[in-house]
């Protein structure tokens, strides 16, 4: 048997790539390279442990968007005080209304686990959240002219941010196969969040002076579209209708 194997190796040309393929196939599981690393390419730079590069980009983009929402913080205060000429008490009330959607975060988790959108439990919700967040800031830029409209728009934006936070946390848990991967992935997520917060905070004051509050709202509306776009590359199997109904029955007892 050993002599037969040696003879087969002799008959292979020196440049034959099948030998390398056989070696890779016969290697122990812990020594095999992930497909993205073996194939190379641009996306292989984002390979991290067992997390696919497309999933990692989608996850980090959501956290970056959450941090970048600081871009409109100064503009919002200036808009409520100067443009709408609201008293400080009413300004505080409108700004505090952003915490309401964060108080019902378990509801978003239940919905994403039990009610798939267009056959997906994660990526469709991320896309809807990105669009809702973007539309809310477009309304701020073009339509809001009263305290009631401002409250509705800011709550809509907060719903998009809070729901995407819950969904992306679920994705992180699903991609974390061990405790070490989970801790390292969480660190990358918070680094992405901090990067978005630092960049947006640096430019927020200058942009208000240059383009005004409504101009900043228009720019802010483009940021959540990153969540919408990167959700397309998130790897997720489509759930059938029967599987979705079965999940609801299981949760209902």
C-alpha atoms as one frame of an Amber mdcrd trajectory, in Angstrom:
protein
   0.000   0.000   0.000   2.822   2.372   0.906   4.677   1.596  -2.355   1.460
   2.193  -4.338   1.055   5.634  -2.779   4.641   6.561  -3.605   4.190   5.478
  -7.225   1.050   7.622  -7.562   2.914  10.643  -6.223   5.746  10.066  -8.722
   3.323  10.019 -11.662   1.860  13.444 -10.689   3.460  16.437 -12.420   5.399
  18.809 -10.244   2.935  21.671 -10.796  -0.161  19.504 -10.291  -2.431  21.250
  -7.778  -4.351  18.056  -7.020  -1.548  16.971  -4.691  -2.054  20.073  -2.560
  -5.809  19.470  -2.595  -5.326  15.894  -1.371  -2.991  17.046   1.396  -5.543
  19.662   2.495  -8.329  17.080   2.419  -6.342  14.521   4.432  -5.202  17.063
   7.042  -6.738  16.996  10.531  -9.764  19.303  10.985  -7.882  21.726  13.208
  -5.211  22.246  10.513  -7.600  22.843   7.621  -7.911  26.397   6.377 -11.311
  28.035   6.102 -12.613  28.273   2.549 -12.297  32.061   2.493  -8.675  31.906
   3.581  -7.803  29.157   1.134  -9.370  30.969  -1.796  -7.911  34.354  -0.860
  -9.436  37.543  -2.188 -10.517  40.794  -0.612 -13.033  39.284   1.806 -10.403
  36.943   3.281  -8.958  39.954   5.121 -12.130  40.042   7.223 -12.030  36.362
   8.182 -12.070  36.122  11.982 -11.926  32.712  13.622 -15.014  30.770  12.484
 -17.052  33.878  11.618 -17.495  34.288   7.838 -16.143  37.604   6.513 -19.521
  38.668   5.106 -21.186  38.095   8.469 -18.448  40.005  10.267 -18.859  42.994
   7.934 -22.624  42.973   8.441 -22.273  42.806  12.236 -19.664  45.556  12.464
 -21.655  47.822  10.154 -24.652  47.741  12.507 -22.525  48.720  15.492 -20.800
  51.429  13.466 -24.194  52.873  12.516 -25.322  52.873  16.134 -22.264  54.849
  17.156 -22.640  57.216  14.205 -26.089  58.322  15.365 -24.238  60.901  17.494
 -23.930  62.875  14.278 -27.383  64.404  14.813 -27.267  64.958  18.572 -26.178
  68.605  18.505 -28.298  69.326  15.429 -31.372  67.927  17.144 -30.967  70.161
  20.187 -30.373  73.227  18.028 -33.373  72.371  15.838 -35.760  71.948  18.763
 -34.602  75.102  20.537 -34.073  77.504  17.630 -36.203  76.279  14.729 -39.224
  75.044  16.666 -38.565  77.499  19.528 -39.547  74.998  22.206 -38.981  75.610
  25.923 -36.310  73.523  27.705 -38.911  71.302  29.399 -40.456  70.286  26.075
 -37.051  69.759  24.507 -36.136  67.404  27.346 -39.412  65.528  26.938 -38.893
  64.976  23.201 -35.294  63.890  23.632 -36.266  61.550  26.493 -38.853  59.865
  24.267 -35.988  58.115  22.486 -35.655  55.795  25.505 -39.184  54.395  25.095
 -38.305  51.947  22.257 -35.323  50.693  24.254 -37.618  49.691  27.123 -39.370
  47.072  24.992 -36.307  45.367  23.542 -37.527  41.846  24.491 -40.460  42.389
  22.129 -38.111  42.837  19.164 -36.286  39.636  20.067 -39.535  37.701  20.302
 -40.717  39.000  16.934 -37.462  38.266  15.114 -37.355  34.726  16.537 -41.019
  33.908  15.920 -42.179  35.921  12.912 -39.832  35.742   9.893 -40.033  38.552
   7.356 -39.836  37.368   3.750 -38.483  34.071   5.048 -35.658  35.473   7.202
 -35.407  36.055  10.935 -32.392  38.332  10.945 -31.473  40.012   7.660 -35.004
  41.166   6.803 -35.390  42.788  10.217 -32.048  44.543   9.837 -33.109  45.876
   6.449 -36.445  47.149   7.781 -34.684  48.791  10.742 -32.207  50.521   8.461
 -34.970  51.865   6.226 -37.100  52.991   9.183 -34.167  54.819  10.722 -33.305
  56.504   7.436 -36.902  57.537   6.696 -37.262  59.019  10.183 -34.306  61.343
   9.664 -35.505  62.285   6.193 -38.791  63.313   7.785 -36.831  65.427  10.258
 -35.029  67.084   7.383 -38.076  67.826   5.224 -41.388  67.460   7.070 -41.078
  68.028  10.814 -42.430  71.417  11.857 -44.215  70.728  15.146 -43.389  69.111
  18.500 -45.736  66.169  17.807 -44.116  65.410  14.457 -40.663  65.677  16.011
 -41.649  63.192  18.725 -42.989  60.680  16.190 -39.893  60.969  14.000 -37.441
  60.589  16.861 -39.308  57.559  18.243 -39.271  55.993  14.758 -35.517  56.424
  14.586 -35.093  54.958  18.069 -37.218  51.923  17.131 -34.964  51.263  14.149
 -31.812  51.553  16.256 -33.087  49.500  19.210 -34.524  46.711  17.063 -31.343
  46.423  14.986 -29.359  46.246  18.232 -31.401  43.263  19.419 -31.211  41.474
  16.071 -27.467  41.943  15.631 -26.871  40.729  19.189 -28.730  37.558  18.231
 -26.469  37.167  15.207 -23.389  37.593  17.401 -24.621  34.886  19.778 -25.322
  32.524  16.875 -21.852  33.066  15.388 -20.020  32.662  18.715 -19.171  28.976
  18.854 -17.104  29.237  22.048 -16.501  31.685  24.869 -13.200  32.926  23.437
 -14.781  33.767  20.083 -17.695  35.443  21.848 -15.442  37.728  23.901 -13.229
  38.658  20.964 -16.214  39.309  18.703 -17.843  41.538  21.300 -14.616  43.522
  21.546 -14.597  44.067  17.777 -18.242  45.142  17.907 -17.610  47.763  20.569
 -14.536  48.987  18.720 -16.713  49.528  15.650 -19.304  51.335  17.790 -16.625
  53.550  19.336 -15.179  54.363  15.910 -18.567  55.499  14.652 -19.179  57.562
  17.792 -15.788  59.284  17.633 -16.007  60.147  13.939 -19.598  61.412  14.142
 -18.991  63.412  17.318 -15.977  65.093  15.772 -17.899  66.327  12.732 -21.315
  66.979  14.313 -20.609  70.520  15.549 -18.845  71.627  12.368 -21.629  70.308
  10.174 -24.290  72.211  12.110 -22.393  75.439  11.443 -21.871  74.627   7.770
 -25.168  73.092   6.597 -27.567  73.743   9.486 -29.656  71.238  11.488 -31.818
  70.071   8.577 -28.707  69.518   6.462 -27.241  67.358   9.219 -30.485  65.375
   9.349 -30.155  64.653   5.624 -26.617  63.384   6.125 -27.689  61.302   9.109
 -30.376  59.658   6.977 -27.690  58.080   4.784 -25.897  56.391   7.702 -28.545
  53.724   8.539 -28.559  52.677   4.894 -25.297  50.880   5.697 -27.311  48.503
   7.854 -29.779  47.983   5.020 -27.062  47.295   2.441 -24.767  45.072   4.517
 -27.731  42.965   5.665 -27.875  41.549   2.123 -24.533  39.770   2.595 -25.486
  38.233   5.950 -25.480  34.453   5.599 -28.849  33.081   6.700 -30.969  30.167
   5.571 -34.470  30.973   4.452 -37.201  29.717   6.773 -40.118  27.908   5.217
 -43.696  28.801   6.108 -44.203  25.537   7.984 -41.021  26.095   9.975 -42.145
  29.575  10.964 -45.549  28.346  12.153 -43.879  25.527  14.024 -41.645  27.998
  15.856 -44.677  30.006  16.952 -46.459  26.896  18.221 -43.355  25.808  20.149
 -43.103  29.165  21.846 -46.793  29.213  22.589 -46.570  25.871  24.353
